[in-house]
XYZ file of C-alpha atoms in Angstrom:
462
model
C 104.686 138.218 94.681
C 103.875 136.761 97.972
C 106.427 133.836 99.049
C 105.140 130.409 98.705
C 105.830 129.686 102.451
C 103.548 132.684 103.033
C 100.882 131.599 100.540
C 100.467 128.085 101.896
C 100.591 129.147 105.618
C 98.278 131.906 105.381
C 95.907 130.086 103.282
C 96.074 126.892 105.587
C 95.661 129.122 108.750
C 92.702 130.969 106.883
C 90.779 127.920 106.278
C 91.284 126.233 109.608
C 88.706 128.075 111.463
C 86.444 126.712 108.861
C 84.106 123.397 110.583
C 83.166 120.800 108.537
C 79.327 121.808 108.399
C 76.480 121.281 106.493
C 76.647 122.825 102.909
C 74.052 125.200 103.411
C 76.051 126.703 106.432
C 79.069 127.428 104.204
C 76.532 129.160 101.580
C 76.389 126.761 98.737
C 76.213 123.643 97.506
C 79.742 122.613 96.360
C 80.975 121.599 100.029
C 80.003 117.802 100.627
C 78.143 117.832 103.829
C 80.351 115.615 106.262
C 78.313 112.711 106.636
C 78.364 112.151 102.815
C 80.580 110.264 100.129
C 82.241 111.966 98.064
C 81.486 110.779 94.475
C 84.159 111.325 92.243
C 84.488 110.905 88.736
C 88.384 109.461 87.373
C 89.192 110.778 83.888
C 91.809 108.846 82.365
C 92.071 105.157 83.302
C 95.565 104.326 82.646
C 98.454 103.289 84.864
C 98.230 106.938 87.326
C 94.273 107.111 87.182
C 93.806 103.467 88.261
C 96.473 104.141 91.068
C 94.504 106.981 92.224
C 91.227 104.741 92.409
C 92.839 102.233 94.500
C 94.579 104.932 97.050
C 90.341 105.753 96.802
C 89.490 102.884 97.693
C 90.900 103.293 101.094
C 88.851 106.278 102.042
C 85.309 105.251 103.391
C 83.583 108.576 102.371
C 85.119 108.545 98.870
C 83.500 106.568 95.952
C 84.416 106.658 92.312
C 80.712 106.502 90.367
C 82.067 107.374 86.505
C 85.379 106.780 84.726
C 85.395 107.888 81.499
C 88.348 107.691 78.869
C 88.567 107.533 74.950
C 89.867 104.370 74.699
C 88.183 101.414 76.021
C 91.229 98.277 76.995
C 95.005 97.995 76.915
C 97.892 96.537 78.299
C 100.536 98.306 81.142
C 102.755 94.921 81.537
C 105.647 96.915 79.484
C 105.520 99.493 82.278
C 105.791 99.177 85.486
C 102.058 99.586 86.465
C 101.395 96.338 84.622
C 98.272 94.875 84.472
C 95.355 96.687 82.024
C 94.401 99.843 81.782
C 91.396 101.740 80.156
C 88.016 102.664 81.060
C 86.508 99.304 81.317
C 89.110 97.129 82.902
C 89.565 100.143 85.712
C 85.774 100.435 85.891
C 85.178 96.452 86.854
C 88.175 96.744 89.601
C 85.687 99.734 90.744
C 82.559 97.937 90.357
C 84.160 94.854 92.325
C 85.642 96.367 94.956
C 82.158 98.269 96.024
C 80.363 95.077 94.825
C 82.215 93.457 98.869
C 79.454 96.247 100.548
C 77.042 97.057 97.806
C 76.097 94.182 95.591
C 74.149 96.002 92.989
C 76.836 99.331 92.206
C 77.589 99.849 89.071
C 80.097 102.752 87.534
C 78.995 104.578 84.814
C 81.365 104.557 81.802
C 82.181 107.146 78.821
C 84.086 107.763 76.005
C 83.829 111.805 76.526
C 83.968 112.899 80.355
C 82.232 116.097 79.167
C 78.994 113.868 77.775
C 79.846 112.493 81.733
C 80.039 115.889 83.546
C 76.261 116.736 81.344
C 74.819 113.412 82.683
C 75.811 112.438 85.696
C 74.593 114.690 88.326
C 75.335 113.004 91.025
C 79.378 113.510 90.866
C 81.119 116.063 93.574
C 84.603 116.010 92.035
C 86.229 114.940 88.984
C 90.033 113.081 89.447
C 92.164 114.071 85.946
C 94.535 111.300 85.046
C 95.208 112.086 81.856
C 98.185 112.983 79.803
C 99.382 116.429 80.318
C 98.150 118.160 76.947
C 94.469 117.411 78.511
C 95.248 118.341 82.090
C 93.866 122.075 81.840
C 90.927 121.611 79.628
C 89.861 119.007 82.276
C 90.027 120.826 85.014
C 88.893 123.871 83.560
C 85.638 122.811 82.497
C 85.124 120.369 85.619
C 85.964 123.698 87.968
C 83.091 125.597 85.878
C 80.925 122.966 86.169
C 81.243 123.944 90.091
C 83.139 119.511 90.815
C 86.110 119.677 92.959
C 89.449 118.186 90.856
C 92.341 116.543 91.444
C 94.896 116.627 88.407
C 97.613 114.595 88.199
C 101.452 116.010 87.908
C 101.994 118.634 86.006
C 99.151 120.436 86.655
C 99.209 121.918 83.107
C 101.354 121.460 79.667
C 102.057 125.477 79.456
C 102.248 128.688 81.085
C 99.747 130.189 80.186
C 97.524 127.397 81.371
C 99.140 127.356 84.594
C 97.714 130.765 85.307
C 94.668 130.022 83.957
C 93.739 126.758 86.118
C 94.781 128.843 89.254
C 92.825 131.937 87.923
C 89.505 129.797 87.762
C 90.638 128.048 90.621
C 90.222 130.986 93.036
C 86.859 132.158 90.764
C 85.073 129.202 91.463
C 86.349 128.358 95.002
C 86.483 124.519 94.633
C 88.435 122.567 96.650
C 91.806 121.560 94.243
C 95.081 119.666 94.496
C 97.407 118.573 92.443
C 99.096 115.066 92.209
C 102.418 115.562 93.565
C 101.769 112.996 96.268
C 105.644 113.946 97.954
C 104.260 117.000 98.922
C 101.975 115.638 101.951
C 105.066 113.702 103.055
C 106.992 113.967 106.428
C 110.248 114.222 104.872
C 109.263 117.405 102.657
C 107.891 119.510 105.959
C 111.093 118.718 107.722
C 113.305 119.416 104.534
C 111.483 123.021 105.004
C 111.389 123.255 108.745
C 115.278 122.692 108.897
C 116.314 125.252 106.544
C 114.093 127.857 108.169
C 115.610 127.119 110.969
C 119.262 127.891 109.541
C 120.764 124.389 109.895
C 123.010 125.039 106.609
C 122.332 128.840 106.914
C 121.577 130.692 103.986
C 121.291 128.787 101.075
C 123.173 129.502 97.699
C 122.916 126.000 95.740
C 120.502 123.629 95.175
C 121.010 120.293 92.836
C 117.967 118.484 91.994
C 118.251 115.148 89.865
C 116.056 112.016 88.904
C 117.332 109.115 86.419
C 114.102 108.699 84.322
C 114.805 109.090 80.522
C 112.623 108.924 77.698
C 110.608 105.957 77.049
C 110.658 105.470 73.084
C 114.944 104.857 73.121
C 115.473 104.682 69.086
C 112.765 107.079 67.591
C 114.085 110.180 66.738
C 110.932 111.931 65.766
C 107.460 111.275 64.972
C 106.410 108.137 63.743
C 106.534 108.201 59.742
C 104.152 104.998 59.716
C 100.168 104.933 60.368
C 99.020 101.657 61.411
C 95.347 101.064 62.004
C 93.646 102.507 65.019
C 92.874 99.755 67.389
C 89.140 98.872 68.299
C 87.993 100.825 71.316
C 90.236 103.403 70.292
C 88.195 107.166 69.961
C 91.929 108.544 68.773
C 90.311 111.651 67.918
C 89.144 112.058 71.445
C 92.872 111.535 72.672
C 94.222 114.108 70.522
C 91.505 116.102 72.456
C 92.671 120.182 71.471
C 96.475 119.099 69.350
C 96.228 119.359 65.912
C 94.914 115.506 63.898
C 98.108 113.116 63.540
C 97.828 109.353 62.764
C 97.587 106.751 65.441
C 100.541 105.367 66.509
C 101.965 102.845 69.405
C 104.724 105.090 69.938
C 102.011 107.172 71.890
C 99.757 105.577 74.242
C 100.118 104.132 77.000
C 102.643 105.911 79.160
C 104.759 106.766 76.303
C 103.253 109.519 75.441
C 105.745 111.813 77.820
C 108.049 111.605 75.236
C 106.462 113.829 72.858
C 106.238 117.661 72.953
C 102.689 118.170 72.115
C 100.794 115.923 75.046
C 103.986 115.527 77.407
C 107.158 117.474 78.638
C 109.692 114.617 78.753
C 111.569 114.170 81.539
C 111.306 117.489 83.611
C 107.799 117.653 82.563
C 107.380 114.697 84.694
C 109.150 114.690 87.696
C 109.945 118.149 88.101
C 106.724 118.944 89.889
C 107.672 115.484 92.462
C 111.673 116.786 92.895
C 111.654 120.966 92.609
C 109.031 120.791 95.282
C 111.341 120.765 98.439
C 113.489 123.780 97.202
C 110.513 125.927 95.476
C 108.808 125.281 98.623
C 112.017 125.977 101.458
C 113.481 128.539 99.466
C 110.411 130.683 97.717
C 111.572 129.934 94.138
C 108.683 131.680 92.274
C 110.049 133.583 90.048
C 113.658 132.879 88.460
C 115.157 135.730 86.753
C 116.949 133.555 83.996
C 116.806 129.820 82.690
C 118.612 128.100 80.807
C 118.423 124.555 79.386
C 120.447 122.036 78.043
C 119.773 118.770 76.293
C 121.661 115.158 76.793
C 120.969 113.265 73.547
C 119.129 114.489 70.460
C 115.638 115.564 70.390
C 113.677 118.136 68.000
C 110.773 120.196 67.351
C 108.733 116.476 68.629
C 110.423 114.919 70.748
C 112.016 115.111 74.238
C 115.810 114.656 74.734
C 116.902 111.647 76.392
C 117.975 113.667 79.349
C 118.725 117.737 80.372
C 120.877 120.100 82.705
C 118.522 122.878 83.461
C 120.055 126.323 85.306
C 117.516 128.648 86.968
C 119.262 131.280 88.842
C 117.047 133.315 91.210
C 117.793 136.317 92.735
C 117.053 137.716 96.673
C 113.789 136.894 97.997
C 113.276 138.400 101.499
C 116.289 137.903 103.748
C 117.333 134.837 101.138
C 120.014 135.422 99.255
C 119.973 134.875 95.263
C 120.174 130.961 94.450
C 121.152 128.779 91.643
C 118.943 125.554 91.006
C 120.345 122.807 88.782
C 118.176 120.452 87.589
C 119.275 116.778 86.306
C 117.535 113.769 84.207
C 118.038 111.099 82.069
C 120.746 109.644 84.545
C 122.967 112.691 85.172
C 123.543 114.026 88.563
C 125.682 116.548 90.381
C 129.717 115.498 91.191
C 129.352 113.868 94.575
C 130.532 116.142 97.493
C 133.842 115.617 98.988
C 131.974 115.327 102.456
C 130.106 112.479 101.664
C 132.865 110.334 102.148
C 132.733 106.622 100.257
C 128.972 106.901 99.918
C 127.523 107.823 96.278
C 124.480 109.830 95.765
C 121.516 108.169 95.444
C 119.680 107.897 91.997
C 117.441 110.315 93.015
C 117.286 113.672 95.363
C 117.913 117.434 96.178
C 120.780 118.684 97.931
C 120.980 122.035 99.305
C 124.302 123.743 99.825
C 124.167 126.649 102.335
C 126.702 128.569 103.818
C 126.896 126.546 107.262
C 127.010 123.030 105.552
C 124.927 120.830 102.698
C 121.591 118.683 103.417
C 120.138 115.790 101.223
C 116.581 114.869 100.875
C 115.385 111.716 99.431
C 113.709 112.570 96.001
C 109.818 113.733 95.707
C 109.346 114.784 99.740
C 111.607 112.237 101.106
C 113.549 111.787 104.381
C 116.175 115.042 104.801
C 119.967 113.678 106.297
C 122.701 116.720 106.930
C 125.900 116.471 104.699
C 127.891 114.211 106.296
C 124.912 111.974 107.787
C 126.915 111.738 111.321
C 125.532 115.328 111.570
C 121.992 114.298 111.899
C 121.930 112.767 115.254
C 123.952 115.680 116.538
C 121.337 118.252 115.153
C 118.484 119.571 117.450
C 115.008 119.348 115.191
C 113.011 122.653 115.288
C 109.646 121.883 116.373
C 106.819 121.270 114.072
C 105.834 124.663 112.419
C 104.073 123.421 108.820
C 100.606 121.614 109.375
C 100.897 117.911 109.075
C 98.838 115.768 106.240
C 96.512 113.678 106.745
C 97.405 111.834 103.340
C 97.196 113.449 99.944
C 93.872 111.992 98.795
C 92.572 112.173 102.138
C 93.935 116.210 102.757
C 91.984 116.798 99.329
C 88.558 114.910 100.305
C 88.543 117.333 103.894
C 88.851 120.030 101.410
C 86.094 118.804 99.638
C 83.541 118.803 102.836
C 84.840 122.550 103.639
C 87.822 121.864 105.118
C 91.444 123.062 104.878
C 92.819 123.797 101.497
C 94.980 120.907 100.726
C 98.695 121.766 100.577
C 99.424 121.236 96.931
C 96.052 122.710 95.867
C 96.099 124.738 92.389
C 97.689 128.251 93.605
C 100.523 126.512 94.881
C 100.341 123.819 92.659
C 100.351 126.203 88.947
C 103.486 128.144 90.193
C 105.660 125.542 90.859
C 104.748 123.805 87.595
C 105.176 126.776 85.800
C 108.889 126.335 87.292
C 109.353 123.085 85.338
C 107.551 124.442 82.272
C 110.127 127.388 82.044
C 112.962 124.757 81.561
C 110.793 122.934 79.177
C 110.120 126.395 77.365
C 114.283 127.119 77.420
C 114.811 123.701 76.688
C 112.812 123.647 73.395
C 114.071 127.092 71.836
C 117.283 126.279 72.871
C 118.305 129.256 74.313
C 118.617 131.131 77.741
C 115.461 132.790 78.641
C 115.677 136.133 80.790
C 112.091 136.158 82.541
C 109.430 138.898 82.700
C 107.021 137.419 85.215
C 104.867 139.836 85.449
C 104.100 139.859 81.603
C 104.938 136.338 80.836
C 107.236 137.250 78.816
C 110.795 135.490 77.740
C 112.351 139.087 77.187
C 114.254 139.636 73.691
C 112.353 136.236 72.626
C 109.251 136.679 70.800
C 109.402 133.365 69.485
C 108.903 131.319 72.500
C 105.550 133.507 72.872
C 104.000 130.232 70.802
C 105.664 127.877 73.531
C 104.546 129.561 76.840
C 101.034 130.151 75.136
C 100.433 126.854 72.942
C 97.689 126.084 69.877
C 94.612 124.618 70.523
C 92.406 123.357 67.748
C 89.003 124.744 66.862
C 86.437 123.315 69.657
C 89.148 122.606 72.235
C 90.169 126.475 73.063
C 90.480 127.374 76.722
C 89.947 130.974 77.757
């Protein structure tokens, strides 16, 4: 398979001859022309959707004309979004922010973003902030429908959707990127830059780890009690294509993470922010084993409280085979001797290479050589990855016909599909030996049902 640095430097390279011109220059009409908005359409209004409006609201040729989401109000003060969420508290912050230069704007509102994608013909690219069980049927339908999207971390909830959404991706040529807003950072770039240039020489080891753990601390399960559904609630809707279950508060917001069928716990949600750096430095497409291991219980429902995850790759190129460890729920790595009195942080990746160890700040941050005192010492290779121009901002260009924007859905469904291989160990608790080419755990027919998922009847994807 072609390396990821390859991937994102040819395709970047490819695309940057490309002017922003008139849509009828570039042969059809799903480039914006340049002196246009963009009007996009946010699907999902809670805590991450209404965060993506307001980095929005700082592009002048981006304007968000529909929200839609099933349930109408609630509360994110128990999370650290705070404030309300919901399609028509995030729709007046939209209305009153254009309201300043247009008094008379109004965003449309639904229940059903596909009754929205049928009526409003105006929008250029959808924004999918919903939980993760929704993420490809979102995207795939918005794709078809010819809109640009944006999907939130992870891209998908399985494997098989991951090749799907990159599959229709490249079909229908849209301009895509996925949420994982470290990857347009500085820090990332040079984290990358660094290692190709042999800093630490080849390296062997990487350690990955983020404290987050899950959010409903006492359940074990799924909720035995069904208290009414709130008003404004279209629960059905949520459930979108997982099989009818009862309302519950144990769900929605945020919470839902926790729960196998709409979320991937833990690595499910920052895997995609903290594997980045090393699946995009070291090529890590394909591991040849994986193996998971839970911190706390969890079941056939939920998510464990935290994980150790092993991938171990083998060569790739002139790199020699590496094992990734991935931590959560509070666990890290032992400290290296050679960081002296200082801990490691609460979150980041450190790669251990034959020449010496460096640390990156979590999701794209700042890279420091192992001991720091190295840095200053170290001559910095000279820029060789494009920079970004922001991630919402890399993904509108994209929309008007420029560059594909570095985290778009090729690159973007592999290295979920990283994270959704430890979820996939993780829930049949055993060690998976991978068949990439066939998508196939080999010797394990049984986590066929886990790579694949169910869909109910109206909801399939194909």
């Amino acid at each position: 398979m072609t390396s990821t640095r390859r991937l994102f430097l040819q395709s970047s390279a490819a695309a940057a001859a490309a002017m922003i011109v008139p849509r009828h220059v570039l042969g059809g009409p799903k480039f914006v022309p340049p002196s246009e908005k963009v009007h996009v359409a946010l699907v999902g209004a809670g805590g991450q959707g209404r965060t993506n409006v307001r980095a929005l609201f700082q592009e002048p040729d981006a304007q968000v004309i529909a929200v839609a989401d099933p349930i109408e109000a609630f509360s994110l003060e128990a999370f650290y979004y705070k404030g309300q969420g919901g399609r028509k508290p995030v729709r007046a912050e939209i209305e009153k922010r254009y309201a300043e230069k247009t008094p008379n704007f109004r965003c449309a509102e639904y229940e059903d973003f596909r009754v929205m994608l049928e009526k409003e013909k105006a929008i250029d690219a959808v924004l999918c902030a919903t939980p993760d069980h929704l993420h490809a049927y979102v995207s795939v339908l918005s794709m078809r429908a010819g809109k640009h999207v944006y999907c939130e971390k992870p891209l998908v909830h399985n494997v098989w959707e991951a090749r799907l959404v990159a599959r229709v991706a490249k079909e229908t040529g849209v301009a895509t990127q996925m949420g994982n807003s470290g990857h347009s950072r500085e820090g990332i770039r040079q984290t990358c830059e660094w290692i190709w240039d042999g800093v630490i020489g080849p390296v062997r080891e990487v350690h990955a780890w983020v404290g987050a753990n899950r959010w409903n601390k006492h359940l074990t399960g799924r909720p035995t009690d069904a208290p009414p559904v709130p008003p404004g609630v279209q629960w059905d809707l949520w459930i979108g294509p997982r099989q009818p279950r009862p309302y519950h508060p144990a769900y929605t917001p945020v919470t839902w993470r926790d729960f196998w069928d709409f979320g991937g716990g833990g690595l499910g949600d920052f895997g995609c922010h903290d594997l980045d750096a090393a699946f995009w430095a070291l090529d890590l497409a394909e591991p040849k084993t994986i193996e998971a291991r839970p911190a706390g219980n969890m079941n056939d429902e939920i998510a464990p409280h935290g994980e150790v995850c092993y991938y171990q790759f083998g060569p790739r190129g002139d790199k020699p085979a590496v094992r990734v460890t991935w931590y959560d729920g509070g666990l890290k790595p032992p400290c290296p001797d050679e960081m002296g009195p200082r801990p490691l942080p609460d979150r980041g990746v450190l790669f251990v290479g034959d020449k010496g160890m460096l640390l990156a700040e979590g999701a794209g941050g700042t890279p420091r050589l192992v001991p720091y005192e190295k840095t200053r010492d170290y001559k910095k290779p000279a820029p060789s990855i494009p920079r970004s121009k922001g991630h919402h901002r890399d993904w509108l260009d994209a929309c008007k016909g420029g560059p594909p924007a570095s985290a778009n859905f090729a690159y973007g469904a592999r290295l979920t599909e990283l994270a959704l291989l430890g979820i996939a160990s993780l829930r049949a608790g055993k060690k998976l030996v991978w068949d990439a080419a066939n998508m196939k755990a080999v010797g394990a027919p049984e986590v066929d049902a886990i790579l694949r998922g169910s869909y109910r009847k109206g909801w399939e994807l194909a």
